[in-house]
PDB file of C-alpha atoms and ligand atoms in Angstrom:
ATOM      1  CA  MET Q 707     123.952  99.074 103.797  1.00  0.00           C
ATOM      2  CA  ASP Q 708     125.080  98.299 107.239  1.00  0.00           C
ATOM      3  CA  LEU Q 709     123.998 100.514 110.183  1.00  0.00           C
ATOM      4  CA  THR Q 710     127.584 100.790 111.544  1.00  0.00           C
ATOM      5  CA  ARG Q 711     128.652 102.236 108.151  1.00  0.00           C
ATOM      6  CA  ALA Q 712     126.147 105.093 108.581  1.00  0.00           C
ATOM      7  CA  GLU Q 713     127.073 105.585 112.137  1.00  0.00           C
ATOM      8  CA  GLY Q 714     130.725 105.620 111.110  1.00  0.00           C
ATOM      9  CA  ASP Q 715     129.781 108.588 108.840  1.00  0.00           C
ATOM     10  CA  LEU Q 716     128.142 110.280 111.938  1.00  0.00           C
ATOM     11  CA  GLU Q 717     124.868 110.349 110.297  1.00  0.00           C
ATOM     12  CA  LEU Q 718     123.052 108.073 112.728  1.00  0.00           C
ATOM     13  CA  ASP Q 719     122.703 109.089 116.401  1.00  0.00           C
ATOM     14  CA  LYS Q 720     121.679 105.821 117.620  1.00  0.00           C
ATOM     15  CA  THR Q 721     120.707 102.364 116.514  1.00  0.00           C
ATOM     16  CA  VAL Q 722     117.175 101.545 117.596  1.00  0.00           C
ATOM     17  CA  PHE Q 723     116.766  98.044 116.170  1.00  0.00           C
ATOM     18  CA  ASN Q 724     119.317  95.823 114.290  1.00  0.00           C
ATOM     19  CA  GLU Q 725     118.491  93.537 111.512  1.00  0.00           C
ATOM     20  CA  ASP Q 726     118.333  90.437 113.714  1.00  0.00           C
ATOM     21  CA  GLU Q 727     115.875  92.149 116.143  1.00  0.00           C
ATOM     22  CA  ILE Q 728     113.706  93.239 113.311  1.00  0.00           C
ATOM     23  CA  VAL Q 729     113.562  89.823 111.655  1.00  0.00           C
ATOM     24  CA  ALA Q 730     113.039  87.962 114.795  1.00  0.00           C
ATOM     25  CA  ARG Q 731     109.973  90.199 115.682  1.00  0.00           C
ATOM     26  CA  LEU Q 732     108.651  89.834 112.192  1.00  0.00           C
ATOM     27  CA  ARG Q 733     108.739  85.999 112.605  1.00  0.00           C
ATOM     28  CA  GLU Q 734     106.733  86.378 115.802  1.00  0.00           C
ATOM     29  CA  MET Q 735     104.266  88.461 114.056  1.00  0.00           C
ATOM     30  CA  ALA Q 736     104.123  86.048 111.045  1.00  0.00           C
ATOM     31  CA  ALA Q 737     103.203  83.152 113.404  1.00  0.00           C
ATOM     32  CA  GLU Q 738     100.219  85.096 114.806  1.00  0.00           C
ATOM     33  CA  ILE Q 739      99.094  85.932 111.437  1.00  0.00           C
ATOM     34  CA  GLU Q 740      99.352  82.315 110.227  1.00  0.00           C
ATOM     35  CA  SER Q 741      97.167  81.106 113.109  1.00  0.00           C
ATOM     36  CA  ASP Q 742      94.625  83.991 112.665  1.00  0.00           C
ATOM     37  CA  TYR Q 743      94.169  83.415 108.930  1.00  0.00           C
ATOM     38  CA  GLU Q 744      94.289  79.616 108.967  1.00  0.00           C
ATOM     39  CA  GLY Q 745      92.067  78.203 106.221  1.00  0.00           C
ATOM     40  CA  LYS Q 746      91.490  81.752 104.644  1.00  0.00           C
ATOM     41  CA  ASP Q 747      92.961  83.197 101.554  1.00  0.00           C
ATOM     42  CA  LEU Q 748      95.234  86.294 102.480  1.00  0.00           C
ATOM     43  CA  LEU Q 749      96.170  89.333 100.420  1.00  0.00           C
ATOM     44  CA  LEU Q 750      99.022  91.402 101.775  1.00  0.00           C
ATOM     45  CA  VAL Q 751      98.812  95.082 100.567  1.00  0.00           C
ATOM     46  CA  GLY Q 752     102.082  97.061 100.848  1.00  0.00           C
ATOM     47  CA  VAL Q 753     102.267 100.813 100.804  1.00  0.00           C
ATOM     48  CA  LEU Q 754     105.142 102.096  98.653  1.00  0.00           C
ATOM     49  CA  LYS Q 755     107.907 102.813  99.206  1.00  0.00           C
ATOM     50  CA  GLY Q 756     108.500 102.497 103.038  1.00  0.00           C
ATOM     51  CA  ALA Q 757     107.018  99.014 103.416  1.00  0.00           C
ATOM     52  CA  VAL Q 758     109.048  97.239 100.854  1.00  0.00           C
ATOM     53  CA  MET Q 759     111.553  95.748 103.427  1.00  0.00           C
ATOM     54  CA  VAL Q 760     108.795  94.788 105.984  1.00  0.00           C
ATOM     55  CA  MET Q 761     106.837  93.181 103.252  1.00  0.00           C
ATOM     56  CA  ALA Q 762     109.658  91.192 101.887  1.00  0.00           C
ATOM     57  CA  ASP Q 763     110.722  89.784 105.339  1.00  0.00           C
ATOM     58  CA  LEU Q 764     107.139  89.329 106.745  1.00  0.00           C
ATOM     59  CA  ALA Q 765     105.958  87.609 103.585  1.00  0.00           C
ATOM     60  CA  ARG Q 766     108.945  85.281 103.651  1.00  0.00           C
ATOM     61  CA  SER Q 767     108.312  84.360 107.227  1.00  0.00           C
ATOM     62  CA  LEU Q 768     104.784  83.241 106.447  1.00  0.00           C
ATOM     63  CA  ASP Q 769     104.735  79.548 106.037  1.00  0.00           C
ATOM     64  CA  ARG Q 770     101.683  79.605 103.653  1.00  0.00           C
ATOM     65  CA  HIS Q 771     100.448  80.962 100.384  1.00  0.00           C
ATOM     66  CA  VAL Q 772      99.854  84.687 100.255  1.00  0.00           C
ATOM     67  CA  GLU Q 773      99.283  87.177  97.475  1.00  0.00           C
ATOM     68  CA  MET Q 774     100.965  90.585  97.582  1.00  0.00           C
ATOM     69  CA  ASP Q 775      99.830  93.798  95.976  1.00  0.00           C
ATOM     70  CA  TRP Q 776     101.007  97.327  96.178  1.00  0.00           C
ATOM     71  CA  MET Q 777      99.513 100.950  96.508  1.00  0.00           C
ATOM     72  CA  ALA Q 778     101.445 104.120  96.080  1.00  0.00           C
ATOM     73  CA  ILE Q 779      99.906 107.060  97.927  1.00  0.00           C
ATOM     74  CA  SER Q 780     101.017 110.536  98.406  1.00  0.00           C
ATOM     75  CA  SER Q 781     100.046 112.384 101.582  1.00  0.00           C
ATOM     76  CA  TYR Q 782     100.255 116.162 101.335  1.00  0.00           C
ATOM     77  CA  GLY Q 783     102.041 117.530 104.309  1.00  0.00           C
ATOM     78  CA  SER Q 784     104.852 119.619 105.141  1.00  0.00           C
ATOM     79  CA  GLY Q 785     108.345 118.079 105.780  1.00  0.00           C
ATOM     80  CA  THR Q 786     107.985 115.143 108.183  1.00  0.00           C
ATOM     81  CA  LYS Q 787     104.296 115.674 109.195  1.00  0.00           C
ATOM     82  CA  SER Q 788     101.433 114.164 107.155  1.00  0.00           C
ATOM     83  CA  SER Q 789      98.177 115.924 106.751  1.00  0.00           C
ATOM     84  CA  GLY Q 790      95.766 113.068 106.036  1.00  0.00           C
ATOM     85  CA  VAL Q 791      94.874 114.529 102.541  1.00  0.00           C
ATOM     86  CA  VAL Q 792      95.848 111.612 100.330  1.00  0.00           C
ATOM     87  CA  ARG Q 793      96.240 111.042  96.588  1.00  0.00           C
ATOM     88  CA  ILE Q 794      96.466 107.646  95.042  1.00  0.00           C
ATOM     89  CA  LEU Q 795      99.571 107.489  92.736  1.00  0.00           C
ATOM     90  CA  LYS Q 796      99.261 103.689  91.904  1.00  0.00           C
ATOM     91  CA  ASP Q 797      96.145 101.716  92.750  1.00  0.00           C
ATOM     92  CA  LEU Q 798      95.943  98.001  93.544  1.00  0.00           C
ATOM     93  CA  ASP Q 799      95.799  95.546  90.614  1.00  0.00           C
ATOM     94  CA  THR Q 800      93.562  93.177  92.637  1.00  0.00           C
ATOM     95  CA  ASP Q 801      89.824  93.251  93.106  1.00  0.00           C
ATOM     96  CA  LEU Q 802      89.293  93.335  96.998  1.00  0.00           C
ATOM     97  CA  ASN Q 803      85.662  91.965  96.826  1.00  0.00           C
ATOM     98  CA  GLY Q 804      85.354  89.094  99.281  1.00  0.00           C
ATOM     99  CA  ARG Q 805      89.197  89.067  99.958  1.00  0.00           C
ATOM    100  CA  HIS Q 806      90.877  89.065 103.484  1.00  0.00           C
ATOM    101  CA  VAL Q 807      93.197  92.021 103.251  1.00  0.00           C
ATOM    102  CA  LEU Q 808      96.230  92.685 105.567  1.00  0.00           C
ATOM    103  CA  VAL Q 809      97.817  96.075 105.085  1.00  0.00           C
ATOM    104  CA  VAL Q 810     101.551  95.857 105.844  1.00  0.00           C
ATOM    105  CA  GLU Q 811     102.995  99.267 106.853  1.00  0.00           C
ATOM    106  CA  ASP Q 812     106.458 100.280 108.033  1.00  0.00           C
ATOM    107  CA  ILE Q 813     105.478 102.951 110.654  1.00  0.00           C
ATOM    108  CA  ILE Q 814     102.393 104.595 111.905  1.00  0.00           C
ATOM    109  CA  ASP Q 815     102.958 108.068 113.196  1.00  0.00           C
ATOM    110  CA  THR Q 816      99.850 110.267 113.390  1.00  0.00           C
ATOM    111  CA  GLY Q 817      97.823 107.421 111.668  1.00  0.00           C
ATOM    112  CA  LEU Q 818      96.223 110.080 109.296  1.00  0.00           C
ATOM    113  CA  THR Q 819      97.381 108.380 106.151  1.00  0.00           C
ATOM    114  CA  LEU Q 820      96.411 105.079 107.387  1.00  0.00           C
ATOM    115  CA  SER Q 821      92.904 105.996 108.464  1.00  0.00           C
ATOM    116  CA  TRP Q 822      92.197 107.271 104.945  1.00  0.00           C
ATOM    117  CA  LEU Q 823      93.678 104.151 103.304  1.00  0.00           C
ATOM    118  CA  ILE Q 824      91.608 101.731 105.607  1.00  0.00           C
ATOM    119  CA  ALA Q 825      88.313 103.581 104.744  1.00  0.00           C
ATOM    120  CA  ASN Q 826      89.206 103.528 101.097  1.00  0.00           C
ATOM    121  CA  LEU Q 827      90.088  99.789 101.141  1.00  0.00           C
ATOM    122  CA  ARG Q 828      86.860  99.051 103.121  1.00  0.00           C
ATOM    123  CA  SER Q 829      84.737 100.683 100.519  1.00  0.00           C
ATOM    124  CA  ARG Q 830      85.733  98.055  97.988  1.00  0.00           C
ATOM    125  CA  GLY Q 831      83.842  95.136  99.574  1.00  0.00           C
ATOM    126  CA  PRO Q 832      86.641  92.930 101.309  1.00  0.00           C
ATOM    127  CA  SER Q 833      85.710  90.382 103.648  1.00  0.00           C
ATOM    128  CA  SER Q 834      88.111  91.799 106.265  1.00  0.00           C
ATOM    129  CA  VAL Q 835      90.795  94.463 106.368  1.00  0.00           C
ATOM    130  CA  GLU Q 836      93.474  94.464 109.142  1.00  0.00           C
ATOM    131  CA  ILE Q 837      96.800  96.186 109.769  1.00  0.00           C
ATOM    132  CA  ALA Q 838     100.256  95.011 110.530  1.00  0.00           C
ATOM    133  CA  THR Q 839     102.838  97.531 111.175  1.00  0.00           C
ATOM    134  CA  LEU Q 840     106.540  97.129 112.117  1.00  0.00           C
ATOM    135  CA  LEU Q 841     106.713 100.506 114.033  1.00  0.00           C
ATOM    136  CA  ARG Q 842     104.141 102.586 115.937  1.00  0.00           C
ATOM    137  CA  LYS Q 843     104.604 105.982 117.551  1.00  0.00           C
ATOM    138  CA  PRO Q 844     102.632 107.154 120.634  1.00  0.00           C
ATOM    139  CA  GLU Q 845     100.412 109.648 118.630  1.00  0.00           C
ATOM    140  CA  ALA Q 846      99.000 106.701 116.587  1.00  0.00           C
ATOM    141  CA  LEU Q 847      97.501 105.251 119.716  1.00  0.00           C
ATOM    142  CA  GLN Q 848      94.887 108.089 119.778  1.00  0.00           C
ATOM    143  CA  MET Q 849      93.668 107.132 116.369  1.00  0.00           C
ATOM    144  CA  ASP Q 850      90.442 105.498 115.897  1.00  0.00           C
ATOM    145  CA  VAL Q 851      91.881 102.603 113.569  1.00  0.00           C
ATOM    146  CA  ASP Q 852      92.557  99.331 115.221  1.00  0.00           C
ATOM    147  CA  VAL Q 853      96.029  97.951 114.494  1.00  0.00           C
ATOM    148  CA  LYS Q 854      95.990  94.249 114.865  1.00  0.00           C
ATOM    149  CA  TYR Q 855      99.880  93.477 114.572  1.00  0.00           C
ATOM    150  CA  VAL Q 856     102.358  95.878 115.984  1.00  0.00           C
ATOM    151  CA  GLY Q 857     106.209  94.986 115.797  1.00  0.00           C
ATOM    152  CA  PHE Q 858     107.503  97.748 118.225  1.00  0.00           C
ATOM    153  CA  ASP Q 859     105.972 100.729 119.948  1.00  0.00           C
ATOM    154  CA  ILE Q 860     108.682 103.408 119.722  1.00  0.00           C
ATOM    155  CA  PRO Q 861     109.134 107.030 121.218  1.00  0.00           C
ATOM    156  CA  ASN Q 862     108.204 110.123 119.162  1.00  0.00           C
ATOM    157  CA  ALA Q 863     111.547 110.438 117.422  1.00  0.00           C
ATOM    158  CA  PHE Q 864     112.308 110.384 113.659  1.00  0.00           C
ATOM    159  CA  VAL Q 865     113.844 107.142 112.490  1.00  0.00           C
ATOM    160  CA  VAL Q 866     115.334 105.961 109.299  1.00  0.00           C
ATOM    161  CA  GLY Q 867     116.436 102.656 107.735  1.00  0.00           C
ATOM    162  CA  TYR Q 868     114.823  99.443 106.689  1.00  0.00           C
ATOM    163  CA  GLY Q 869     112.450 101.229 104.227  1.00  0.00           C
ATOM    164  CA  LEU Q 870     112.149 104.474 106.100  1.00  0.00           C
ATOM    165  CA  ASP Q 871     113.641 107.470 104.555  1.00  0.00           C
ATOM    166  CA  TYR Q 872     114.770 111.131 105.202  1.00  0.00           C
ATOM    167  CA  ASN Q 873     114.483 112.884 101.929  1.00  0.00           C
ATOM    168  CA  GLU Q 874     114.576 109.443 100.134  1.00  0.00           C
ATOM    169  CA  LYS Q 875     117.877 108.548 101.861  1.00  0.00           C
ATOM    170  CA  TYR Q 876     118.597 105.766 104.290  1.00  0.00           C
ATOM    171  CA  ARG Q 877     116.064 103.277 102.980  1.00  0.00           C
ATOM    172  CA  ASN Q 878     118.613 100.654 102.267  1.00  0.00           C
ATOM    173  CA  LEU Q 879     119.946 100.499 105.873  1.00  0.00           C
ATOM    174  CA  ARG Q 880     119.623  96.922 107.284  1.00  0.00           C
ATOM    175  CA  GLY Q 881     118.582  98.234 110.648  1.00  0.00           C
ATOM    176  CA  ILE Q 882     116.595 101.278 112.108  1.00  0.00           C
ATOM    177  CA  GLY Q 883     118.294 104.254 113.846  1.00  0.00           C
ATOM    178  CA  THR Q 884     117.710 107.849 114.719  1.00  0.00           C
ATOM    179  CA  LEU Q 885     119.320 110.584 112.758  1.00  0.00           C
ATOM    180  CA  SER Q 886     121.976 112.749 114.085  1.00  0.00           C
ATOM    181  CA  PRO Q 887     120.483 116.305 114.514  1.00  0.00           C
ATOM    182  CA  HIS Q 888     123.083 117.877 112.229  1.00  0.00           C
ATOM    183  CA  VAL Q 889     121.658 115.940 109.246  1.00  0.00           C
ATOM    184  CA  TYR Q 890     118.551 117.947 109.589  1.00  0.00           C
ATOM    185  CA  SER Q 891     120.288 121.366 109.549  1.00  0.00           C
TER     186      SER Q 891
HETATM  187  P1  IMP N1832     101.174 109.334 109.349  1.00  0.00           P
HETATM  188  O1  IMP N1832      99.933 109.562 108.536  1.00  0.00           O
HETATM  189  O2  IMP N1832     101.535 110.404 110.243  1.00  0.00           O
HETATM  190  O3  IMP N1832     100.858 107.975 110.308  1.00  0.00           O
HETATM  191  O4  IMP N1832     102.382 109.059 108.517  1.00  0.00           O
HETATM  192  C1  IMP N1832     102.760 107.848 108.168  1.00  0.00           C
HETATM  193  C2  IMP N1832     103.916 108.036 107.191  1.00  0.00           C
HETATM  194  O5  IMP N1832     104.869 108.972 107.523  1.00  0.00           O
HETATM  195  C3  IMP N1832     104.819 106.874 107.171  1.00  0.00           C
HETATM  196  O6  IMP N1832     104.260 105.780 106.175  1.00  0.00           O
HETATM  197  C4  IMP N1832     106.201 107.375 106.764  1.00  0.00           C
HETATM  198  O7  IMP N1832     106.311 107.370 105.380  1.00  0.00           O
HETATM  199  C5  IMP N1832     106.218 108.601 107.352  1.00  0.00           C
HETATM  200  N1  IMP N1832     106.835 108.679 108.668  1.00  0.00           N
HETATM  201  C6  IMP N1832     106.337 108.840 109.745  1.00  0.00           C
HETATM  202  N2  IMP N1832     107.303 108.843 110.860  1.00  0.00           N
HETATM  203  C7  IMP N1832     108.414 108.603 110.228  1.00  0.00           C
HETATM  204  C8  IMP N1832     109.795 108.355 110.730  1.00  0.00           C
HETATM  205  O8  IMP N1832     110.078 108.356 111.945  1.00  0.00           O
HETATM  206  N3  IMP N1832     110.737 108.087 109.772  1.00  0.00           N
HETATM  207  C9  IMP N1832     110.409 108.041 108.521  1.00  0.00           C
HETATM  208  N4  IMP N1832     109.138 108.163 107.999  1.00  0.00           N
HETATM  209  C10 IMP N1832     108.203 108.462 108.857  1.00  0.00           C
END
């Protein structure tokens, strides 16, 4: 769905990134990833459901072979805040032993979910585990997990679109925007 359609419905306050800006930035990240992983196998691990769009566009921007696998995790939290207590709903199909793993994320907010995930993946004997995220919020900068590839650092506002949801809605927007306050109320 087009951002302008959602804006027309007065649900979106402001467009943060349009489709072209997102895809262009993912191409730049893909070029970096290609050169960093030259001569190595690469397993992209996406976290359902938010990372679906990022994975699709990032993977297709990579001019090399990759494998893709998915995890579904649920982080206990209230409303829009996560708690860092995580449960695996769907695990990977792939054995990580000796693999180069790149976790593909939509957004890092507090980083709590991701810290847990990285520790979990590292315990499975991979050769390396790195993170690529399209968006990162300021709070995430305080976390102890190193994020190797960041699309955009954004201010601390709740954003939707391009995989990101509010109550499971807006994931199919082509771009990313902030919600109008009245949608929350
Ligand atoms: P963290 O553990 O606080 O980093 O939470 C990360 C998860 O919270 C993301 O994978 C999203 O599912 C969700 N999240 C955090 N900020 C936003 C946002 O602005 N819009 C939509 N979802 C968000």
